[in-house]
Every structure is written in structure tokens, then in C-alpha cells.
Short mmCIF file of N, CA and C in Angstrom, two decimals:
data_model
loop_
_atom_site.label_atom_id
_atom_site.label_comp_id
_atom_site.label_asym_id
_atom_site.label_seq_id
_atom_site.Cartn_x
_atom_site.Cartn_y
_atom_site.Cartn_z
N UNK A 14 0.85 -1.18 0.00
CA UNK A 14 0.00 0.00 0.00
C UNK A 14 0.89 1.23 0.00
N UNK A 15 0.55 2.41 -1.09
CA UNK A 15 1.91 3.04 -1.00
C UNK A 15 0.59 4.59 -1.14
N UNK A 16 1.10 5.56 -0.50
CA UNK A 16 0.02 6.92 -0.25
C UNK A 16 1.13 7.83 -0.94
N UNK A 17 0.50 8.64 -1.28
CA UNK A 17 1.35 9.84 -1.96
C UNK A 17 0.32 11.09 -1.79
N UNK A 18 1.10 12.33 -0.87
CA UNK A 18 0.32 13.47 -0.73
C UNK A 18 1.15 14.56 -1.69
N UNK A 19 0.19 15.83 -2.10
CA UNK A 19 0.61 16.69 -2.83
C UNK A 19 -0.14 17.48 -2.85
N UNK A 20 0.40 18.60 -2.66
CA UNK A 20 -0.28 19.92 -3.31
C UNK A 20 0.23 20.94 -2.05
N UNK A 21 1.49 20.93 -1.04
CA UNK A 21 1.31 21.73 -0.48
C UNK A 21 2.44 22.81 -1.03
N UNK A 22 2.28 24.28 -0.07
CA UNK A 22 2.97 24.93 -0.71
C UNK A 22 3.03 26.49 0.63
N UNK A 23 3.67 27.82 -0.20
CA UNK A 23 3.04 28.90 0.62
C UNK A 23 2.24 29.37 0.50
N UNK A 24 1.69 29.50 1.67
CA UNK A 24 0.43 30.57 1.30
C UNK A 24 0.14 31.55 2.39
N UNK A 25 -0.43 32.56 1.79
CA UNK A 25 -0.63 33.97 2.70
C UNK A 25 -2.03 33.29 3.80
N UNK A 26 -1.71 33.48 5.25
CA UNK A 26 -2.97 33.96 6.17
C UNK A 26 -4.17 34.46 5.57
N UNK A 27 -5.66 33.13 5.35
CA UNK A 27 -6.47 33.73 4.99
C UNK A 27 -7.00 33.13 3.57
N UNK A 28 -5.59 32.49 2.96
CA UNK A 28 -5.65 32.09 1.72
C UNK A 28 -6.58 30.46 2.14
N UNK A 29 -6.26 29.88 0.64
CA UNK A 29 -6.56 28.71 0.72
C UNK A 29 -5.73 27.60 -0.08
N UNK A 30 -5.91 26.33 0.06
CA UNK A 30 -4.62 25.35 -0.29
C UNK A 30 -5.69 23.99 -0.58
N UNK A 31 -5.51 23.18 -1.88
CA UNK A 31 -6.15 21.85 -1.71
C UNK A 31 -5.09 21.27 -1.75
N UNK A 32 -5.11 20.00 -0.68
CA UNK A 32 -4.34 18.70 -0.66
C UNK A 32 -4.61 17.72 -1.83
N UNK A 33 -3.88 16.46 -1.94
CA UNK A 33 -4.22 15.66 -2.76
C UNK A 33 -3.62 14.48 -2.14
N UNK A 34 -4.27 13.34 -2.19
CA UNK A 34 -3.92 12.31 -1.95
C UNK A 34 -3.91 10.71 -2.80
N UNK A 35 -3.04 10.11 -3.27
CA UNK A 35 -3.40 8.96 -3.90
C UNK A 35 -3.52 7.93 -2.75
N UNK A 36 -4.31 7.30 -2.64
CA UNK A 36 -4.85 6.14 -2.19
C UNK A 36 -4.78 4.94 -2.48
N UNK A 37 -5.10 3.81 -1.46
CA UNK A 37 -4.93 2.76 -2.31
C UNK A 37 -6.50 1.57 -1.85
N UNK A 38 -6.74 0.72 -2.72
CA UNK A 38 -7.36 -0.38 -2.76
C UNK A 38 -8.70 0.48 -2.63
N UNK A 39 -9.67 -0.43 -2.66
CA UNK A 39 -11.41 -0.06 -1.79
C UNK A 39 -11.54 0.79 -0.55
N UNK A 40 -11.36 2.51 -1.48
CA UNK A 40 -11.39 3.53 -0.10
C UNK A 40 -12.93 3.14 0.98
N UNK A 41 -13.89 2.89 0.33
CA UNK A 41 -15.06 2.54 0.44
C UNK A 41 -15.06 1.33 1.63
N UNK A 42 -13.70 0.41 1.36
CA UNK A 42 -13.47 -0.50 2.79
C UNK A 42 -12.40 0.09 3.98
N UNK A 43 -12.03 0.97 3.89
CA UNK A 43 -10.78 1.87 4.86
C UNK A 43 -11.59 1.86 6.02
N UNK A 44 -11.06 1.57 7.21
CA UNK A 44 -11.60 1.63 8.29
C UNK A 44 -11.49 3.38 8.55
N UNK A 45 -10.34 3.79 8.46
CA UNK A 45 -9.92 5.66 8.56
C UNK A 45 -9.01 5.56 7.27
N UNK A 46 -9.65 6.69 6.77
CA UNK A 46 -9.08 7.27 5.60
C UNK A 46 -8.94 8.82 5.79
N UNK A 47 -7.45 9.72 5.81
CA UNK A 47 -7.79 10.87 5.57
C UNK A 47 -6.48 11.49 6.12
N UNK A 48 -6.58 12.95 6.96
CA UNK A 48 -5.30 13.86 7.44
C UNK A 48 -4.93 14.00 8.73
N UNK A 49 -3.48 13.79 8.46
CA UNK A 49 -2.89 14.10 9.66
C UNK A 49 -1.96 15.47 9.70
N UNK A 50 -2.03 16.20 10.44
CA UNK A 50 -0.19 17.07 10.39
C UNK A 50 0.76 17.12 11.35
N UNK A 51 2.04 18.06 11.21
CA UNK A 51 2.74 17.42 12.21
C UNK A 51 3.61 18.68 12.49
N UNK A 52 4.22 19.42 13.55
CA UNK A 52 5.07 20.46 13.35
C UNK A 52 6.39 19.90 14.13
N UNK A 53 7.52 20.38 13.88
CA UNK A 53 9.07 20.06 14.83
C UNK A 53 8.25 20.33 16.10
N UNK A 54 8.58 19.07 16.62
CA UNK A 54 8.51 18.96 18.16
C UNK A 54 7.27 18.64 18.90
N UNK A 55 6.21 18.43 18.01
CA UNK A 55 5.10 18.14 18.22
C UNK A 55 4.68 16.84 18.02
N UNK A 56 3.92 15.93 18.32
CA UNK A 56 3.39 14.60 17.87
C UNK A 56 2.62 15.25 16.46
N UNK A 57 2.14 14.07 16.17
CA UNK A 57 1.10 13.97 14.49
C UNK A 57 -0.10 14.07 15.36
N UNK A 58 -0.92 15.05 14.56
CA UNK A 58 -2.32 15.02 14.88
C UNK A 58 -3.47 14.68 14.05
N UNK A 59 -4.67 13.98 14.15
CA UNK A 59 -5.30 14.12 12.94
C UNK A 59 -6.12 15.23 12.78
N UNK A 60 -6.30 15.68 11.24
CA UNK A 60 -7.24 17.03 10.90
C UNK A 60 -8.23 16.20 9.72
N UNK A 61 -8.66 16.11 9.73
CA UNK A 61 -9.66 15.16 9.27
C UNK A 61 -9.87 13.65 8.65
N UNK A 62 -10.70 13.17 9.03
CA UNK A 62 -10.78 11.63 8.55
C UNK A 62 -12.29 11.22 8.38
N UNK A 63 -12.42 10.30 6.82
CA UNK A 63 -13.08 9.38 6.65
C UNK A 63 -13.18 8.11 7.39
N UNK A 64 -14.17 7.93 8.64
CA UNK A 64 -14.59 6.38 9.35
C UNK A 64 -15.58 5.71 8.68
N UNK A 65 -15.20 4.58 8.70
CA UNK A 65 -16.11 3.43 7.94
C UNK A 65 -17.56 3.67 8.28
N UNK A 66 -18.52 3.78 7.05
CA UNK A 66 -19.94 4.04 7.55
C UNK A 66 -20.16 5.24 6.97
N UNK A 67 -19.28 5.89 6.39
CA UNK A 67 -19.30 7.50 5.74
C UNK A 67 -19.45 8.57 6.83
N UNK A 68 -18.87 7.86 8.08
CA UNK A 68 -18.67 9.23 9.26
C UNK A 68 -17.39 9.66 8.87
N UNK A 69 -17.68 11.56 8.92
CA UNK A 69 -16.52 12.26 8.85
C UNK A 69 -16.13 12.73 10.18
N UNK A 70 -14.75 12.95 10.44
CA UNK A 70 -14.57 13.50 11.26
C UNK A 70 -13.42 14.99 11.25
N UNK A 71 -13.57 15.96 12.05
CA UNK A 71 -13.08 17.40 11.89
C UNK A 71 -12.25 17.23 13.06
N UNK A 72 -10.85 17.99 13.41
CA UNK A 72 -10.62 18.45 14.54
C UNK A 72 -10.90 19.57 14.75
N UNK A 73 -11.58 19.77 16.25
CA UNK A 73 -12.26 21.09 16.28
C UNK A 73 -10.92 22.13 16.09
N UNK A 74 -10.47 21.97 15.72
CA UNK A 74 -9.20 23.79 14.71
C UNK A 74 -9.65 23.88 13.90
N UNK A 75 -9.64 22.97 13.43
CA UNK A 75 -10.24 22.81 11.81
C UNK A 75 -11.47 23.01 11.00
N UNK A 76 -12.69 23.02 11.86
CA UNK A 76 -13.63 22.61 11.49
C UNK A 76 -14.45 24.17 10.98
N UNK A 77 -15.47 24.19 10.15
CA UNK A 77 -16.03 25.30 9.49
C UNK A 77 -14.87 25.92 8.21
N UNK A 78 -13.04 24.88 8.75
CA UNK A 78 -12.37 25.74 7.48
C UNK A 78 -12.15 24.58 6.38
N UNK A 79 -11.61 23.24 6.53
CA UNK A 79 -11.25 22.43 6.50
C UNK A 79 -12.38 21.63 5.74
N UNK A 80 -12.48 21.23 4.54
CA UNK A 80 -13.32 20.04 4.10
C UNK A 80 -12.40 18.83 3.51
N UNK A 81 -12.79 17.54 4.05
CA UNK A 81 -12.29 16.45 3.24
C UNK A 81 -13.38 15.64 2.42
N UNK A 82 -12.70 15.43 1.25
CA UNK A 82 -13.46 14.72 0.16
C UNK A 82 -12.72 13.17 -0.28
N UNK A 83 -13.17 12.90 -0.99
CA UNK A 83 -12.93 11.59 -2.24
C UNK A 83 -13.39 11.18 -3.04
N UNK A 84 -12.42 10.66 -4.05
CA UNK A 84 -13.55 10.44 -5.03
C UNK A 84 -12.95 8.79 -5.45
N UNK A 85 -14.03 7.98 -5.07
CA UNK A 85 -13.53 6.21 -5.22
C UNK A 85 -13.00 5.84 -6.16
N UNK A 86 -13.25 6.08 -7.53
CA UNK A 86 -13.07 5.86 -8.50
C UNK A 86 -11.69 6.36 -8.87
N UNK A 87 -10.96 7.53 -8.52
CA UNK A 87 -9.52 7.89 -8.77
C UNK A 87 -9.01 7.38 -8.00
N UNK A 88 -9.59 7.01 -6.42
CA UNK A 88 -8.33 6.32 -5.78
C UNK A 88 -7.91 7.92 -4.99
N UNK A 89 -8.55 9.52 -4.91
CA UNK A 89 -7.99 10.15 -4.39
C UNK A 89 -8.90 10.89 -2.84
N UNK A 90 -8.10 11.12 -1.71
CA UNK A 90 -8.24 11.90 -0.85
C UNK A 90 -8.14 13.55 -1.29
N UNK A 91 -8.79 13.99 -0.41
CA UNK A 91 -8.49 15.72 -0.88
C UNK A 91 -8.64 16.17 0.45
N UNK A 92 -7.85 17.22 0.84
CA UNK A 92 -8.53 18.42 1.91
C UNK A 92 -8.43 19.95 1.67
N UNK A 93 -9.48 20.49 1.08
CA UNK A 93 -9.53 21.69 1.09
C UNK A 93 -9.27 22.34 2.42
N UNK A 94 -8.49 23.08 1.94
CA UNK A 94 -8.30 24.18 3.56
C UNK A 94 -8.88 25.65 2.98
N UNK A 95 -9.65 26.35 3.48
CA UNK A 95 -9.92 27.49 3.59
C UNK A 95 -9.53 28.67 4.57
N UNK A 96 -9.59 29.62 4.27
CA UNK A 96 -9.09 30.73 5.76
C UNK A 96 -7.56 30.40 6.45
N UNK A 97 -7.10 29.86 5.87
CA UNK A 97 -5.62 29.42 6.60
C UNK A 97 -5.14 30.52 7.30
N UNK A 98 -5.10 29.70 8.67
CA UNK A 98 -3.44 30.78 9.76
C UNK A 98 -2.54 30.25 9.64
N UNK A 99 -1.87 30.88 10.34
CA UNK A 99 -0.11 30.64 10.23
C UNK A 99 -0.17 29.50 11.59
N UNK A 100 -1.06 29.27 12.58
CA UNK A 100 -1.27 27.97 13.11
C UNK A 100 -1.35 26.64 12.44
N UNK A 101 -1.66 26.74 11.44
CA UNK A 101 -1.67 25.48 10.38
C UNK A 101 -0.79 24.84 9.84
N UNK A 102 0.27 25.51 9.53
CA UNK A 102 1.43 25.83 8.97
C UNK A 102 2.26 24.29 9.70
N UNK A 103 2.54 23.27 8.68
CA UNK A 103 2.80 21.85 9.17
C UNK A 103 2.96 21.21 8.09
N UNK A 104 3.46 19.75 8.35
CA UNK A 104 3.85 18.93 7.41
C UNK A 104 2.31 18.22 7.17
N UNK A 105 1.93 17.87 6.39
CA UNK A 105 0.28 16.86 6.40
C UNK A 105 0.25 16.08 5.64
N UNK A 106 -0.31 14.54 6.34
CA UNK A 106 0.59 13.74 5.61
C UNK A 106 -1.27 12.86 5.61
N UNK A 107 -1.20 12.01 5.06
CA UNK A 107 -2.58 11.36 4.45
C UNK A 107 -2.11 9.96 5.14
N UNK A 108 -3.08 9.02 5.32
CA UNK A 108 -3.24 8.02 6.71
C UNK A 108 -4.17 7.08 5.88
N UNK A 109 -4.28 6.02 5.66
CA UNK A 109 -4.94 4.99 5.53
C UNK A 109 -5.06 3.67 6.32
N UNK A 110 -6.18 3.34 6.65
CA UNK A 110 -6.25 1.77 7.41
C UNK A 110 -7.42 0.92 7.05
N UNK A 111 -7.34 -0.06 6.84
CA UNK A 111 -8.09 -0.72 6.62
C UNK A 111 -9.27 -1.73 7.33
N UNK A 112 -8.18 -1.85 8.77
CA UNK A 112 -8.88 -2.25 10.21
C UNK A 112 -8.62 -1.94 11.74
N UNK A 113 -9.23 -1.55 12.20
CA UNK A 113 -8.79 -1.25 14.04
C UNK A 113 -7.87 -1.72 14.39
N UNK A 114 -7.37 -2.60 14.10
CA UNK A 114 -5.79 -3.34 14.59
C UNK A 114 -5.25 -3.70 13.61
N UNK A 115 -5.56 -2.70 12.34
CA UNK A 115 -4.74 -2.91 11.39
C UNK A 115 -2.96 -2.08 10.98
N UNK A 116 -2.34 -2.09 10.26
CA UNK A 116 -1.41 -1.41 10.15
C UNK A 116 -1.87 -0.02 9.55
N UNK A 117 -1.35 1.17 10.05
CA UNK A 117 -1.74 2.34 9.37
C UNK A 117 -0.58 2.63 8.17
N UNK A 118 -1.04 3.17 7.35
CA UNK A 118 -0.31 3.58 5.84
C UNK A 118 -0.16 4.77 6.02
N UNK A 119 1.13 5.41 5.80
CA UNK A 119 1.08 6.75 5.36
C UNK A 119 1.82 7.38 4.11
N UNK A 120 1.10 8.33 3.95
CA UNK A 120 2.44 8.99 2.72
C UNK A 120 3.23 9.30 2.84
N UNK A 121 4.18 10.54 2.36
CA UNK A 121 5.75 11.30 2.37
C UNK A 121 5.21 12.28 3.26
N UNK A 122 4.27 13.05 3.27
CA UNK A 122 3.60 14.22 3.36
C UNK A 122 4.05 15.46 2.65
N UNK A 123 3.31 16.49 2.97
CA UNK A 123 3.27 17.34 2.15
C UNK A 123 3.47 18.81 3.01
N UNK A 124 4.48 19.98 2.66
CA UNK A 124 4.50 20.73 3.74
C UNK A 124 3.50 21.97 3.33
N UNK A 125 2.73 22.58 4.08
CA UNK A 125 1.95 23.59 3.98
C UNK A 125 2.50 24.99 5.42
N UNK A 126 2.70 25.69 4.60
CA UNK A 126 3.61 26.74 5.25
C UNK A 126 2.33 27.95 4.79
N UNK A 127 1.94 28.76 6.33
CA UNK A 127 1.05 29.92 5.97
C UNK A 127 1.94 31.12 6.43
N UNK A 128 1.56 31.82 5.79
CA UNK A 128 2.76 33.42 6.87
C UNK A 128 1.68 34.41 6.82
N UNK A 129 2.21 35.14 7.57
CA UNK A 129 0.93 35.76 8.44
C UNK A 129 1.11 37.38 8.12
#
């Protein structure tokens, strides 16, 4: 299972940024499908995820800016970010699993840098 994220980049406070994610196998069977980010010195957090059953989930930072999508058929994850702060500003890397005690997949990630 191999993930590949893309699309990050700079962007001004306020702006906006879509992620991209390649995926792998029957997103439709992923137990969690979706985003994580990560800054020096911090653990990985998740910022949104697809749970089996078509529950989404937001971290409340995120939420009202942040949409995650997919589309089954390409095989891709997406997360629109809207309104970006310079709080955001992290590596984000895309997460796949297939079962609760399964192995989690991740990509390279992708760095998203906001300046303020």
C-alpha cells in the first residue's frame, strides 16, 4: 500500500490550499481514511478523517475551514483548507487503514507553510 500526498505549498494567512492524496485499494473498505499534520517537536495530529460508515470527522481547529473529500473511483483523498493561519502551517501527511488493529499507511507528506 503506497500513499502519496501533494499539493502543499506557501500561502498567505487567509488564503486557501487543496491537498491531494493517492490512495490505495477499496477507499469505500478503509476503516480511517484521511489527514494528519505534524510540526518540529510536536506529535502527528489528525485534521480530518473518513470512518467506515461515511462518518466524517473534523478536529475542532479545523472545522467550518477544513473540508475532506474523495472520489472512489480515482483512488484520491483531498482536503480543502480554507481561511488558513499561520497555526496550520505543518507537514500533512494522508493516513490509511483498513482495520482497528490494522497497520496504518502513510504517505511522504506534504508541507503547507502559511505566513501571516
Amino acid at each position: 500500500v503506497q500513499l502519496q500526498a501533494s499539493g502543499g505549498g506557501l500561502v498567505q494567512a487567509g488564503g486557501s490550499r487543496r491537498l491531494s492524496c493517492t490512495a490505495s485499494g477499496n477507499l469505500l473498505n478503509s476503516y480511517a481514511l484521511g489527514w494528519y499534520r505534524q510540526t518540529p517537536g510536536s506529535q502527528r495530529e489528525w485534521v480530518a478523517l473518513f470512518r467506515r460508515g461515511n462518518n466524517i470527522d473534523y478536529a475542532d481547529s479545523v472545522k467550518g475551514r477544513f473540508t475532506i473529500s474523495r472520489d472512489n473511483a480515482k483512488k484520491m483523498v483531498y482536503l480543502q483548507m480554507n481561511n488558513l493561519k499561520p497555526e496550520d502551517t505543518a507537514v500533512y501527511y494522508c493516513m490509511q487503514k483498513f482495520q482497528p488493529w490494522g497497520t496504518e499507511y502513510w504517505g511522504q507528506g506534504t508541507l503547507v507553510t502559511v505566513s501571516s
